[in-house]
Amino acid sequence: MILKYKSYWRKTGLKGKWGDIYLNHLNTFKPKNFLEIGVFCGVTARNTCEYLNKLHGNSFSYIGIDLFGGDKKSQIDEIEPNFLKNQTFSNPLKNLYYNYIKKENLNSIESNRNLLKKFKKNVKLIAGDTNEVLKKTDISNVDYIFLDGGHSYNTVINDLKIIYEVLKGKNKVILCDDYGAESFIQDVKNAIDDFSNKNNIKIKIIENRFAELIL
Ligand SMILES: C[S@@+](CC[C@H](N)C(=O)[O-])C[C@H]1O[C@@H](n2cnc3c(N)ncnc32)[C@H](O)[C@@H]1O
């Protein structure tokens, strides 16, 4: 299968080579039921759904959780892309198109729904802070999680703990962004290290950026 991450003329956390690296990682595990924490503008979501659809036809599921512009439970040091506040683009054409012609917030749940509409039967988007909504979400059949939401220590450790309570010992995969030097965030690394030490889980670093944990 040829795996080429597309940007759909939007913003993504996985720019350049990172999208293909991510898809190749997904392809080593071939999951069927997927959870993304931190959907942003939906580009990874759409690439993931395209991939899962190629692999499983209609029988796959994608759950995506994001604030989608809503408020966080706490305001403490969540590192967010600046452009969410006043969506700017270096490409003037994109700026004109999204901000003046379409007047579309690419991080809104409506914009994400629209990008993912061809998979609407498989996709569930949940708006909220994972510190509140993750424990209320049924993730019991999820095989693979891309953890890329709130980046504070407390949020990352909360997300990991909740996922672990449900999926512990089931051989499921968490790919965490921003662990290695290529996109390092200290809080993220500290949380993943503490969680892994406490639960005796090995961390495999992928391409000096992602941390892979097998539960
Ligand atoms: C780095 S972006 C995700 C990038 C996306 N995975 C991609 O590949 O393009 C982080 C996202 O997490 C969301 N976020 C931040 N804190 C959150 C929280 N506590 N709960 C849920 N989502 C959160 C932000 O709204 C933002 O869209």
Tab-separated table of C-alpha atoms in Angstrom, residues 55-173:
chain	number	residue	atom	x	y	z
A	55	LEU	CA	-7.631	-1.474	5.049
A	56	HIS	CA	-11.044	-2.398	6.454
A	57	GLY	CA	-13.621	-0.959	4.058
A	58	ASN	CA	-16.535	0.347	6.077
A	59	SER	CA	-15.790	-1.532	9.273
A	60	PHE	CA	-13.541	0.810	11.186
A	61	SER	CA	-14.083	3.541	13.735
A	62	TYR	CA	-12.427	6.855	14.437
A	63	ILE	CA	-13.045	8.858	17.627
A	64	GLY	CA	-11.595	12.358	17.787
A	65	ILE	CA	-11.581	14.552	20.890
A	66	ASP	CA	-10.714	18.240	20.872
A	67	LEU	CA	-11.759	21.459	22.522
A	68	PHE	CA	-12.873	22.543	19.042
A	69	GLY	CA	-12.673	26.124	20.212
A	70	GLY	CA	-14.385	25.507	23.559
A	71	ASP	CA	-12.915	26.270	26.958
A	72	LYS	CA	-10.381	24.147	28.761
A	73	LYS	CA	-11.160	22.908	32.261
A	74	SER	CA	-8.112	24.716	33.568
A	75	GLN	CA	-6.127	27.485	31.919
A	76	ILE	CA	-2.792	26.175	33.157
A	77	ASP	CA	-0.051	26.174	30.544
A	78	GLU	CA	-1.732	24.209	27.770
A	79	ILE	CA	0.449	24.773	24.743
A	80	GLU	CA	-1.826	25.557	21.870
A	81	PRO	CA	-1.130	26.502	18.305
A	82	ASN	CA	-1.300	30.320	18.232
A	83	PHE	CA	-3.237	30.425	15.035
A	84	LEU	CA	-6.311	29.019	16.770
A	85	LYS	CA	-6.853	32.409	18.313
A	86	ASN	CA	-6.554	34.380	15.089
A	87	GLN	CA	-6.162	31.823	12.317
A	88	THR	CA	-3.300	33.094	10.214
A	89	PHE	CA	-1.517	31.517	7.256
A	90	SER	CA	1.811	32.331	5.674
A	91	ASN	CA	0.207	31.585	2.306
A	92	PRO	CA	-1.782	34.756	1.385
A	93	LEU	CA	-4.160	32.768	-0.813
A	94	LYS	CA	-5.107	30.525	2.082
A	95	ASN	CA	-5.556	33.567	4.273
A	96	LEU	CA	-7.914	35.133	1.755
A	97	TYR	CA	-9.818	31.907	1.171
A	98	TYR	CA	-10.377	30.802	4.766
A	99	ASN	CA	-10.473	34.118	6.620
A	100	TYR	CA	-12.205	36.433	4.138
A	101	ILE	CA	-14.105	34.324	1.607
A	102	LYS	CA	-15.201	31.254	3.585
A	103	LYS	CA	-14.766	32.787	7.060
A	104	GLU	CA	-14.133	29.269	8.316
A	105	ASN	CA	-12.438	28.305	11.580
A	106	LEU	CA	-10.620	25.135	10.598
A	107	ASN	CA	-10.526	23.940	14.218
A	108	SER	CA	-14.304	24.153	14.651
A	109	ILE	CA	-16.279	20.939	14.951
A	110	GLU	CA	-18.349	21.935	11.882
A	111	SER	CA	-15.246	22.374	9.745
A	112	ASN	CA	-13.877	19.036	10.947
A	113	ARG	CA	-17.216	17.305	10.306
A	114	ASN	CA	-17.206	18.659	6.802
A	115	LEU	CA	-13.676	17.420	6.095
A	116	LEU	CA	-14.612	13.972	7.409
A	117	LYS	CA	-18.122	13.762	5.955
A	118	LYS	CA	-17.354	10.897	3.576
A	119	PHE	CA	-16.702	8.767	6.664
A	120	LYS	CA	-19.517	10.136	8.799
A	121	LYS	CA	-20.817	6.663	9.700
A	122	ASN	CA	-17.419	5.734	11.129
A	123	VAL	CA	-16.476	9.005	12.795
A	124	LYS	CA	-17.391	10.323	16.216
A	125	LEU	CA	-16.144	13.799	17.158
A	126	ILE	CA	-16.325	14.804	20.805
A	127	ALA	CA	-15.971	18.438	21.864
A	128	GLY	CA	-14.485	18.994	25.293
A	129	ASP	CA	-11.487	18.982	27.563
A	130	THR	CA	-10.080	15.442	27.896
A	131	ASN	CA	-9.725	16.082	31.636
A	132	GLU	CA	-13.514	15.887	31.681
A	133	VAL	CA	-14.725	14.013	28.624
A	134	LEU	CA	-12.204	11.195	28.192
A	135	LYS	CA	-13.433	9.202	31.187
A	136	LYS	CA	-16.993	9.462	29.881
A	137	THR	CA	-16.025	8.176	26.414
A	138	ASP	CA	-16.249	4.496	25.547
A	139	ILE	CA	-12.761	3.615	24.308
A	140	SER	CA	-12.951	-0.086	25.213
A	141	ASN	CA	-12.552	-1.300	21.617
A	142	VAL	CA	-9.805	1.145	20.591
A	143	ASP	CA	-6.591	-0.433	19.201
A	144	TYR	CA	-4.453	2.619	18.548
A	145	ILE	CA	-4.348	6.067	20.109
A	146	PHE	CA	-2.610	9.144	18.761
A	147	LEU	CA	-2.069	11.318	21.847
A	148	ASP	CA	-1.645	14.922	20.755
A	149	GLY	CA	-4.115	17.055	22.743
A	150	GLY	CA	-3.316	19.202	25.777
A	151	HIS	CA	0.429	19.351	26.407
A	152	SER	CA	0.594	20.217	30.096
A	153	TYR	CA	1.953	17.602	32.512
A	154	ASN	CA	-1.426	17.173	34.205
A	155	THR	CA	-3.397	16.712	31.029
A	156	VAL	CA	-0.965	14.231	29.483
A	157	ILE	CA	-0.767	12.144	32.642
A	158	ASN	CA	-4.549	12.260	33.059
A	159	ASP	CA	-5.072	11.100	29.472
A	160	LEU	CA	-2.545	8.281	29.862
A	161	LYS	CA	-4.037	7.117	33.172
A	162	ILE	CA	-7.581	6.957	31.811
A	163	ILE	CA	-6.509	5.104	28.686
A	164	TYR	CA	-4.457	2.696	30.797
A	165	GLU	CA	-7.366	1.929	33.162
A	166	VAL	CA	-9.438	0.799	30.193
A	167	LEU	CA	-6.845	-0.840	27.936
A	168	LYS	CA	-4.180	-2.146	30.339
A	169	GLY	CA	-2.734	-5.528	29.332
A	170	LYS	CA	-4.597	-5.560	25.997
A	171	ASN	CA	-1.548	-4.957	23.810
A	172	LYS	CA	-2.893	-1.662	22.452
A	173	VAL	CA	-0.725	1.137	21.091
